[in-house]
PDB file of N, CA, C and O and ligand atoms in Angstrom:
ATOM      1  N   MET A1390       2.892  15.527  25.815  1.00  0.00           N
ATOM      2  CA  MET A1390       1.497  15.546  25.359  1.00  0.00           C
ATOM      3  C   MET A1390       1.247  16.787  24.512  1.00  0.00           C
ATOM      4  O   MET A1390       1.738  17.864  24.814  1.00  0.00           O
ATOM      5  N   GLN A1391       0.447  16.587  23.463  1.00  0.00           N
ATOM      6  CA  GLN A1391       0.074  17.694  22.589  1.00  0.00           C
ATOM      7  C   GLN A1391      -1.423  17.623  22.308  1.00  0.00           C
ATOM      8  O   GLN A1391      -2.010  16.544  22.287  1.00  0.00           O
ATOM      9  N   PRO A1392      -2.047  18.790  22.069  1.00  0.00           N
ATOM     10  CA  PRO A1392      -3.480  18.797  21.773  1.00  0.00           C
ATOM     11  C   PRO A1392      -3.766  18.536  20.285  1.00  0.00           C
ATOM     12  O   PRO A1392      -3.031  19.012  19.418  1.00  0.00           O
ATOM     13  N   PHE A1393      -4.825  17.794  20.062  1.00  0.00           N
ATOM     14  CA  PHE A1393      -5.290  17.549  18.690  1.00  0.00           C
ATOM     15  C   PHE A1393      -6.798  17.771  18.638  1.00  0.00           C
ATOM     16  O   PHE A1393      -7.505  17.410  19.576  1.00  0.00           O
ATOM     17  N   ILE A1394      -7.245  18.335  17.553  1.00  0.00           N
ATOM     18  CA  ILE A1394      -8.681  18.579  17.376  1.00  0.00           C
ATOM     19  C   ILE A1394      -9.366  17.332  16.833  1.00  0.00           C
ATOM     20  O   ILE A1394      -8.866  16.706  15.901  1.00  0.00           O
ATOM     21  N   ILE A1395     -10.481  16.991  17.458  1.00  0.00           N
ATOM     22  CA  ILE A1395     -11.356  15.964  16.888  1.00  0.00           C
ATOM     23  C   ILE A1395     -12.401  16.731  16.076  1.00  0.00           C
ATOM     24  O   ILE A1395     -13.366  17.268  16.625  1.00  0.00           O
ATOM     25  N   LYS A1396     -12.185  16.821  14.791  1.00  0.00           N
ATOM     26  CA  LYS A1396     -12.954  17.750  13.961  1.00  0.00           C
ATOM     27  C   LYS A1396     -14.457  17.506  14.003  1.00  0.00           C
ATOM     28  O   LYS A1396     -15.239  18.446  13.951  1.00  0.00           O
ATOM     29  N   ARG A1397     -14.859  16.240  14.091  1.00  0.00           N
ATOM     30  CA  ARG A1397     -16.299  15.980  14.041  1.00  0.00           C
ATOM     31  C   ARG A1397     -17.020  16.518  15.280  1.00  0.00           C
ATOM     32  O   ARG A1397     -18.231  16.630  15.302  1.00  0.00           O
ATOM     33  N   ARG A1398     -16.281  16.835  16.317  1.00  0.00           N
ATOM     34  CA  ARG A1398     -16.908  17.382  17.529  1.00  0.00           C
ATOM     35  C   ARG A1398     -16.804  18.902  17.609  1.00  0.00           C
ATOM     36  O   ARG A1398     -17.378  19.520  18.501  1.00  0.00           O
ATOM     37  N   CYS A1399     -16.018  19.505  16.730  1.00  0.00           N
ATOM     38  CA  CYS A1399     -15.717  20.929  16.857  1.00  0.00           C
ATOM     39  C   CYS A1399     -16.437  21.751  15.799  1.00  0.00           C
ATOM     40  O   CYS A1399     -16.246  21.531  14.601  1.00  0.00           O
ATOM     41  N   PRO A1400     -17.270  22.712  16.231  1.00  0.00           N
ATOM     42  CA  PRO A1400     -17.957  23.569  15.266  1.00  0.00           C
ATOM     43  C   PRO A1400     -17.055  24.663  14.695  1.00  0.00           C
ATOM     44  O   PRO A1400     -17.475  25.402  13.805  1.00  0.00           O
ATOM     45  N   ALA A1401     -15.827  24.759  15.186  1.00  0.00           N
ATOM     46  CA  ALA A1401     -14.843  25.718  14.658  1.00  0.00           C
ATOM     47  C   ALA A1401     -15.398  27.137  14.577  1.00  0.00           C
ATOM     48  O   ALA A1401     -15.503  27.730  13.508  1.00  0.00           O
ATOM     49  N   GLN A1402     -15.760  27.650  15.746  1.00  0.00           N
ATOM     50  CA  GLN A1402     -16.299  29.003  15.829  1.00  0.00           C
ATOM     51  C   GLN A1402     -15.258  29.939  16.436  1.00  0.00           C
ATOM     52  O   GLN A1402     -14.906  29.797  17.609  1.00  0.00           O
ATOM     53  N   ASP A1403     -14.824  30.885  15.646  1.00  0.00           N
ATOM     54  CA  ASP A1403     -13.786  31.809  16.086  1.00  0.00           C
ATOM     55  C   ASP A1403     -14.172  32.548  17.366  1.00  0.00           C
ATOM     56  O   ASP A1403     -13.440  32.549  18.357  1.00  0.00           O
ATOM     57  N   THR A1404     -15.349  33.165  17.368  1.00  0.00           N
ATOM     58  CA  THR A1404     -15.728  34.025  18.491  1.00  0.00           C
ATOM     59  C   THR A1404     -16.247  33.233  19.684  1.00  0.00           C
ATOM     60  O   THR A1404     -16.216  33.726  20.807  1.00  0.00           O
ATOM     61  N   LEU A1405     -16.738  32.004  19.452  1.00  0.00           N
ATOM     62  CA  LEU A1405     -17.327  31.224  20.544  1.00  0.00           C
ATOM     63  C   LEU A1405     -16.353  30.240  21.165  1.00  0.00           C
ATOM     64  O   LEU A1405     -16.636  29.679  22.226  1.00  0.00           O
ATOM     65  N   CYS A1406     -15.252  30.035  20.535  1.00  0.00           N
ATOM     66  CA  CYS A1406     -14.307  29.018  21.012  1.00  0.00           C
ATOM     67  C   CYS A1406     -13.794  29.354  22.406  1.00  0.00           C
ATOM     68  O   CYS A1406     -13.296  30.447  22.664  1.00  0.00           O
ATOM     69  N   LYS A1407     -13.928  28.385  23.315  1.00  0.00           N
ATOM     70  CA  LYS A1407     -13.464  28.566  24.701  1.00  0.00           C
ATOM     71  C   LYS A1407     -11.983  28.229  24.838  1.00  0.00           C
ATOM     72  O   LYS A1407     -11.329  28.648  25.791  1.00  0.00           O
ATOM     73  N   ALA A1408     -11.481  27.447  23.910  1.00  0.00           N
ATOM     74  CA  ALA A1408     -10.100  26.993  24.020  1.00  0.00           C
ATOM     75  C   ALA A1408      -9.105  28.104  23.671  1.00  0.00           C
ATOM     76  O   ALA A1408      -8.041  28.196  24.291  1.00  0.00           O
ATOM     77  N   ILE A1409      -9.447  28.934  22.699  1.00  0.00           N
ATOM     78  CA  ILE A1409      -8.513  29.986  22.274  1.00  0.00           C
ATOM     79  C   ILE A1409      -8.145  30.913  23.445  1.00  0.00           C
ATOM     80  O   ILE A1409      -6.959  31.086  23.729  1.00  0.00           O
ATOM     81  N   PRO A1410      -9.130  31.492  24.142  1.00  0.00           N
ATOM     82  CA  PRO A1410      -8.746  32.367  25.262  1.00  0.00           C
ATOM     83  C   PRO A1410      -8.178  31.609  26.464  1.00  0.00           C
ATOM     84  O   PRO A1410      -7.543  32.226  27.326  1.00  0.00           O
ATOM     85  N   ALA A1411      -8.427  30.305  26.538  1.00  0.00           N
ATOM     86  CA  ALA A1411      -7.935  29.529  27.681  1.00  0.00           C
ATOM     87  C   ALA A1411      -6.443  29.241  27.590  1.00  0.00           C
ATOM     88  O   ALA A1411      -5.807  28.921  28.588  1.00  0.00           O
ATOM     89  N   CYS A1412      -5.881  29.354  26.408  1.00  0.00           N
ATOM     90  CA  CYS A1412      -4.472  28.996  26.246  1.00  0.00           C
ATOM     91  C   CYS A1412      -3.570  30.104  26.782  1.00  0.00           C
ATOM     92  O   CYS A1412      -3.605  31.233  26.300  1.00  0.00           O
ATOM     93  N   PRO A1413      -2.742  29.803  27.765  1.00  0.00           N
ATOM     94  CA  PRO A1413      -1.857  30.818  28.347  1.00  0.00           C
ATOM     95  C   PRO A1413      -0.694  31.199  27.433  1.00  0.00           C
ATOM     96  O   PRO A1413      -0.002  32.172  27.694  1.00  0.00           O
ATOM     97  N   ARG A1414      -0.494  30.460  26.371  1.00  0.00           N
ATOM     98  CA  ARG A1414       0.659  30.712  25.499  1.00  0.00           C
ATOM     99  C   ARG A1414       0.262  31.213  24.104  1.00  0.00           C
ATOM    100  O   ARG A1414       1.089  31.285  23.207  1.00  0.00           O
ATOM    101  N   GLU A1415      -1.021  31.521  23.953  1.00  0.00           N
ATOM    102  CA  GLU A1415      -1.529  32.013  22.658  1.00  0.00           C
ATOM    103  C   GLU A1415      -1.126  31.087  21.516  1.00  0.00           C
ATOM    104  O   GLU A1415      -0.667  31.521  20.455  1.00  0.00           O
ATOM    105  N   ALA A1416      -1.307  29.812  21.772  1.00  0.00           N
ATOM    106  CA  ALA A1416      -0.875  28.797  20.806  1.00  0.00           C
ATOM    107  C   ALA A1416      -2.036  28.244  19.978  1.00  0.00           C
ATOM    108  O   ALA A1416      -1.840  27.311  19.208  1.00  0.00           O
ATOM    109  N   ILE A1417      -3.234  28.820  20.167  1.00  0.00           N
ATOM    110  CA  ILE A1417      -4.402  28.329  19.423  1.00  0.00           C
ATOM    111  C   ILE A1417      -4.991  29.482  18.637  1.00  0.00           C
ATOM    112  O   ILE A1417      -5.120  30.595  19.148  1.00  0.00           O
ATOM    113  N   ARG A1418      -5.368  29.193  17.399  1.00  0.00           N
ATOM    114  CA  ARG A1418      -6.047  30.222  16.636  1.00  0.00           C
ATOM    115  C   ARG A1418      -7.025  29.591  15.659  1.00  0.00           C
ATOM    116  O   ARG A1418      -6.951  28.393  15.368  1.00  0.00           O
ATOM    117  N   TYR A1419      -7.908  30.430  15.201  1.00  0.00           N
ATOM    118  CA  TYR A1419      -8.878  30.020  14.195  1.00  0.00           C
ATOM    119  C   TYR A1419      -8.340  30.409  12.832  1.00  0.00           C
ATOM    120  O   TYR A1419      -7.834  31.527  12.657  1.00  0.00           O
ATOM    121  N   VAL A1420      -8.445  29.507  11.883  1.00  0.00           N
ATOM    122  CA  VAL A1420      -8.015  29.799  10.524  1.00  0.00           C
ATOM    123  C   VAL A1420      -9.181  29.543   9.571  1.00  0.00           C
ATOM    124  O   VAL A1420      -9.708  28.426   9.524  1.00  0.00           O
ATOM    125  N   ALA A1421      -9.614  30.578   8.877  1.00  0.00           N
ATOM    126  CA  ALA A1421     -10.656  30.407   7.867  1.00  0.00           C
ATOM    127  C   ALA A1421     -10.094  29.578   6.721  1.00  0.00           C
ATOM    128  O   ALA A1421      -8.948  29.785   6.303  1.00  0.00           O
ATOM    129  N   ASP A1422     -10.893  28.620   6.269  1.00  0.00           N
ATOM    130  CA  ASP A1422     -10.442  27.741   5.184  1.00  0.00           C
ATOM    131  C   ASP A1422     -11.671  27.292   4.404  1.00  0.00           C
ATOM    132  O   ASP A1422     -12.492  26.515   4.910  1.00  0.00           O
ATOM    133  N   GLU A1423     -11.777  27.768   3.210  1.00  0.00           N
ATOM    134  CA  GLU A1423     -12.975  27.480   2.411  1.00  0.00           C
ATOM    135  C   GLU A1423     -13.086  26.001   2.046  1.00  0.00           C
ATOM    136  O   GLU A1423     -14.148  25.533   1.649  1.00  0.00           O
ATOM    137  N   HIS A1424     -12.013  25.259   2.199  1.00  0.00           N
ATOM    138  CA  HIS A1424     -12.056  23.829   1.894  1.00  0.00           C
ATOM    139  C   HIS A1424     -12.582  22.998   3.071  1.00  0.00           C
ATOM    140  O   HIS A1424     -12.868  21.815   2.913  1.00  0.00           O
ATOM    141  N   GLU A1425     -12.697  23.626   4.235  1.00  0.00           N
ATOM    142  CA  GLU A1425     -13.258  22.928   5.387  1.00  0.00           C
ATOM    143  C   GLU A1425     -14.782  23.021   5.323  1.00  0.00           C
ATOM    144  O   GLU A1425     -15.327  24.084   4.976  1.00  0.00           O
ATOM    145  N   PRO A1426     -15.494  21.953   5.686  1.00  0.00           N
ATOM    146  CA  PRO A1426     -16.964  21.962   5.622  1.00  0.00           C
ATOM    147  C   PRO A1426     -17.591  23.103   6.429  1.00  0.00           C
ATOM    148  O   PRO A1426     -18.621  23.641   6.048  1.00  0.00           O
ATOM    149  N   LEU A1427     -16.957  23.472   7.538  1.00  0.00           N
ATOM    150  CA  LEU A1427     -17.522  24.513   8.392  1.00  0.00           C
ATOM    151  C   LEU A1427     -16.913  25.884   8.123  1.00  0.00           C
ATOM    152  O   LEU A1427     -17.183  26.839   8.840  1.00  0.00           O
ATOM    153  N   GLY A1428     -16.065  25.972   7.139  1.00  0.00           N
ATOM    154  CA  GLY A1428     -15.518  27.273   6.742  1.00  0.00           C
ATOM    155  C   GLY A1428     -14.269  27.688   7.484  1.00  0.00           C
ATOM    156  O   GLY A1428     -13.739  28.774   7.260  1.00  0.00           O
ATOM    157  N   GLY A1429     -13.809  26.815   8.373  1.00  0.00           N
ATOM    158  CA  GLY A1429     -12.592  27.141   9.109  1.00  0.00           C
ATOM    159  C   GLY A1429     -12.213  26.003  10.027  1.00  0.00           C
ATOM    160  O   GLY A1429     -12.904  24.994  10.112  1.00  0.00           O
ATOM    161  N   VAL A1430     -11.116  26.201  10.727  1.00  0.00           N
ATOM    162  CA  VAL A1430     -10.617  25.137  11.593  1.00  0.00           C
ATOM    163  C   VAL A1430      -9.817  25.770  12.740  1.00  0.00           C
ATOM    164  O   VAL A1430      -9.246  26.846  12.591  1.00  0.00           O
ATOM    165  N   ILE A1431      -9.809  25.091  13.874  1.00  0.00           N
ATOM    166  CA  ILE A1431      -8.984  25.510  15.012  1.00  0.00           C
ATOM    167  C   ILE A1431      -7.618  24.841  14.866  1.00  0.00           C
ATOM    168  O   ILE A1431      -7.550  23.629  14.663  1.00  0.00           O
ATOM    169  N   VAL A1432      -6.556  25.636  14.960  1.00  0.00           N
ATOM    170  CA  VAL A1432      -5.229  25.049  14.786  1.00  0.00           C
ATOM    171  C   VAL A1432      -4.319  25.392  15.978  1.00  0.00           C
ATOM    172  O   VAL A1432      -4.509  26.414  16.656  1.00  0.00           O
ATOM    173  N   PHE A1433      -3.338  24.548  16.197  1.00  0.00           N
ATOM    174  CA  PHE A1433      -2.381  24.721  17.291  1.00  0.00           C
ATOM    175  C   PHE A1433      -1.011  25.069  16.734  1.00  0.00           C
ATOM    176  O   PHE A1433      -0.610  24.541  15.704  1.00  0.00           O
ATOM    177  N   ASP A1434      -0.324  25.920  17.459  1.00  0.00           N
ATOM    178  CA  ASP A1434       1.069  26.214  17.126  1.00  0.00           C
ATOM    179  C   ASP A1434       1.926  25.389  18.094  1.00  0.00           C
ATOM    180  O   ASP A1434       2.071  25.737  19.278  1.00  0.00           O
ATOM    181  N   TYR A1435       2.457  24.295  17.604  1.00  0.00           N
ATOM    182  CA  TYR A1435       3.166  23.367  18.482  1.00  0.00           C
ATOM    183  C   TYR A1435       4.535  23.898  18.922  1.00  0.00           C
ATOM    184  O   TYR A1435       5.146  23.347  19.832  1.00  0.00           O
ATOM    185  N   ASP A1436       4.987  24.964  18.297  1.00  0.00           N
ATOM    186  CA  ASP A1436       6.223  25.590  18.772  1.00  0.00           C
ATOM    187  C   ASP A1436       5.980  26.384  20.049  1.00  0.00           C
ATOM    188  O   ASP A1436       6.857  26.519  20.895  1.00  0.00           O
ATOM    189  N   LYS A1437       4.752  26.921  20.173  1.00  0.00           N
ATOM    190  CA  LYS A1437       4.407  27.692  21.384  1.00  0.00           C
ATOM    191  C   LYS A1437       3.831  26.804  22.477  1.00  0.00           C
ATOM    192  O   LYS A1437       3.964  27.102  23.659  1.00  0.00           O
ATOM    193  N   CYS A1438       3.122  25.756  22.094  1.00  0.00           N
ATOM    194  CA  CYS A1438       2.400  24.907  23.053  1.00  0.00           C
ATOM    195  C   CYS A1438       3.366  24.180  23.978  1.00  0.00           C
ATOM    196  O   CYS A1438       4.350  23.606  23.519  1.00  0.00           O
ATOM    197  N   ASP A1439       3.035  24.182  25.288  1.00  0.00           N
ATOM    198  CA  ASP A1439       3.848  23.430  26.243  1.00  0.00           C
ATOM    199  C   ASP A1439       3.112  22.205  26.792  1.00  0.00           C
ATOM    200  O   ASP A1439       3.569  21.573  27.735  1.00  0.00           O
ATOM    201  N   GLY A1440       1.948  21.908  26.203  1.00  0.00           N
ATOM    202  CA  GLY A1440       1.235  20.686  26.575  1.00  0.00           C
ATOM    203  C   GLY A1440       0.508  20.754  27.899  1.00  0.00           C
ATOM    204  O   GLY A1440       0.229  19.718  28.505  1.00  0.00           O
ATOM    205  N   CYS A1441       0.144  21.962  28.343  1.00  0.00           N
ATOM    206  CA  CYS A1441      -0.465  22.114  29.670  1.00  0.00           C
ATOM    207  C   CYS A1441      -1.860  21.498  29.780  1.00  0.00           C
ATOM    208  O   CYS A1441      -2.302  21.157  30.864  1.00  0.00           O
ATOM    209  N   GLY A1442      -2.582  21.413  28.672  1.00  0.00           N
ATOM    210  CA  GLY A1442      -3.896  20.779  28.689  1.00  0.00           C
ATOM    211  C   GLY A1442      -5.059  21.692  29.029  1.00  0.00           C
ATOM    212  O   GLY A1442      -6.205  21.232  29.102  1.00  0.00           O
ATOM    213  N   GLN A1443      -4.795  22.982  29.268  1.00  0.00           N
ATOM    214  CA  GLN A1443      -5.873  23.926  29.590  1.00  0.00           C
ATOM    215  C   GLN A1443      -6.944  23.960  28.512  1.00  0.00           C
ATOM    216  O   GLN A1443      -8.138  24.024  28.798  1.00  0.00           O
ATOM    217  N   CYS A1444      -6.512  23.949  27.269  1.00  0.00           N
ATOM    218  CA  CYS A1444      -7.464  24.029  26.144  1.00  0.00           C
ATOM    219  C   CYS A1444      -8.427  22.852  26.166  1.00  0.00           C
ATOM    220  O   CYS A1444      -9.627  23.020  25.958  1.00  0.00           O
ATOM    221  N   ALA A1445      -7.913  21.661  26.430  1.00  0.00           N
ATOM    222  CA  ALA A1445      -8.756  20.469  26.449  1.00  0.00           C
ATOM    223  C   ALA A1445      -9.773  20.550  27.585  1.00  0.00           C
ATOM    224  O   ALA A1445     -10.921  20.131  27.440  1.00  0.00           O
ATOM    225  N   GLN A1446      -9.356  21.137  28.714  1.00  0.00           N
ATOM    226  CA  GLN A1446     -10.274  21.276  29.841  1.00  0.00           C
ATOM    227  C   GLN A1446     -11.380  22.262  29.556  1.00  0.00           C
ATOM    228  O   GLN A1446     -12.525  22.075  29.971  1.00  0.00           O
ATOM    229  N   GLU A1447     -11.086  23.335  28.857  1.00  0.00           N
ATOM    230  CA  GLU A1447     -12.065  24.393  28.628  1.00  0.00           C
ATOM    231  C   GLU A1447     -12.902  24.183  27.371  1.00  0.00           C
ATOM    232  O   GLU A1447     -13.952  24.803  27.223  1.00  0.00           O
ATOM    233  N   CYS A1448     -12.453  23.341  26.477  1.00  0.00           N
ATOM    234  CA  CYS A1448     -13.188  23.122  25.219  1.00  0.00           C
ATOM    235  C   CYS A1448     -14.604  22.654  25.522  1.00  0.00           C
ATOM    236  O   CYS A1448     -14.806  21.651  26.192  1.00  0.00           O
ATOM    237  N   CYS A1449     -15.582  23.391  24.993  1.00  0.00           N
ATOM    238  CA  CYS A1449     -16.989  23.112  25.337  1.00  0.00           C
ATOM    239  C   CYS A1449     -17.518  21.862  24.639  1.00  0.00           C
ATOM    240  O   CYS A1449     -18.555  21.346  25.009  1.00  0.00           O
ATOM    241  N   GLY A1450     -16.814  21.383  23.631  1.00  0.00           N
ATOM    242  CA  GLY A1450     -17.315  20.233  22.892  1.00  0.00           C
ATOM    243  C   GLY A1450     -16.523  18.965  23.102  1.00  0.00           C
ATOM    244  O   GLY A1450     -16.706  17.989  22.395  1.00  0.00           O
ATOM    245  N   SER A1451     -15.637  18.952  24.105  1.00  0.00           N
ATOM    246  CA  SER A1451     -14.715  17.819  24.296  1.00  0.00           C
ATOM    247  C   SER A1451     -14.066  17.424  22.971  1.00  0.00           C
ATOM    248  O   SER A1451     -13.942  16.244  22.653  1.00  0.00           O
ATOM    249  N   ALA A1452     -13.662  18.437  22.238  1.00  0.00           N
ATOM    250  CA  ALA A1452     -13.134  18.229  20.888  1.00  0.00           C
ATOM    251  C   ALA A1452     -11.617  18.283  20.834  1.00  0.00           C
ATOM    252  O   ALA A1452     -11.040  18.206  19.760  1.00  0.00           O
ATOM    253  N   ILE A1453     -10.984  18.462  22.004  1.00  0.00           N
ATOM    254  CA  ILE A1453      -9.525  18.497  22.022  1.00  0.00           C
ATOM    255  C   ILE A1453      -9.018  17.310  22.831  1.00  0.00           C
ATOM    256  O   ILE A1453      -9.403  17.117  23.978  1.00  0.00           O
ATOM    257  N   GLU A1454      -8.173  16.548  22.189  1.00  0.00           N
ATOM    258  CA  GLU A1454      -7.613  15.354  22.824  1.00  0.00           C
ATOM    259  C   GLU A1454      -6.127  15.582  23.044  1.00  0.00           C
ATOM    260  O   GLU A1454      -5.427  16.025  22.133  1.00  0.00           O
ATOM    261  N   MET A1455      -5.644  15.254  24.234  1.00  0.00           N
ATOM    262  CA  MET A1455      -4.209  15.339  24.527  1.00  0.00           C
ATOM    263  C   MET A1455      -3.613  13.945  24.319  1.00  0.00           C
ATOM    264  O   MET A1455      -4.087  12.968  24.878  1.00  0.00           O
ATOM    265  N   ARG A1456      -2.603  13.889  23.492  1.00  0.00           N
ATOM    266  CA  ARG A1456      -1.958  12.568  23.316  1.00  0.00           C
ATOM    267  C   ARG A1456      -0.496  12.750  22.949  1.00  0.00           C
ATOM    268  O   ARG A1456      -0.083  13.819  22.561  1.00  0.00           O
TER     269      ARG A1456
HETATM  270  S1  SF4 B  21     -14.231  25.286  22.308  1.00  0.00           S
HETATM  271 FE1  SF4 B  21     -13.582  23.310  21.450  1.00  0.00          FE
HETATM  272  S2  SF4 B  21     -15.347  22.599  20.233  1.00  0.00           S
HETATM  273 FE2  SF4 B  21     -15.619  24.807  20.595  1.00  0.00          FE
HETATM  274  S3  SF4 B  21     -14.713  25.779  18.790  1.00  0.00           S
HETATM  275 FE3  SF4 B  21     -13.132  25.699  20.386  1.00  0.00          FE
HETATM  276  S4  SF4 B  21     -11.997  23.806  19.995  1.00  0.00           S
HETATM  277 FE4  SF4 B  21     -13.944  23.678  18.853  1.00  0.00          FE
HETATM  278  S1  SF4 B  22      -1.940  22.462  25.725  1.00  0.00           S
HETATM  279 FE1  SF4 B  22      -1.772  24.468  26.813  1.00  0.00          FE
HETATM  280  S2  SF4 B  22      -0.231  25.602  25.675  1.00  0.00           S
HETATM  281 FE2  SF4 B  22      -0.889  23.916  24.366  1.00  0.00          FE
HETATM  282  S3  SF4 B  22      -2.496  24.781  23.078  1.00  0.00           S
HETATM  283 FE3  SF4 B  22      -3.503  23.846  24.866  1.00  0.00          FE
HETATM  284  S4  SF4 B  22      -3.715  25.496  26.394  1.00  0.00           S
HETATM  285 FE4  SF4 B  22      -2.227  26.172  24.835  1.00  0.00          FE
END
């Protein structure tokens, strides 16, 4: 299982994101991107991720899907 962002549910807030600090492997980060409607996006490093699902549990917007 791997986490995926459901963008329409995620406000992509660097400082407010609950998923980033919840990840025990530091596999989530915010990336500013001027081409994104909200100015940035939450991204996963799948080389670090072990599929634990913590991020999906802590995400305040139910914006992370494990599949
Ligand atoms: S907690 Fe979830 S909805 Fe909120 S910014 Fe992070 S990934 Fe997006
Ligand atoms: S599934 Fe676990 S290791 Fe992977 S990004 Fe989410 S919290 Fe981090």
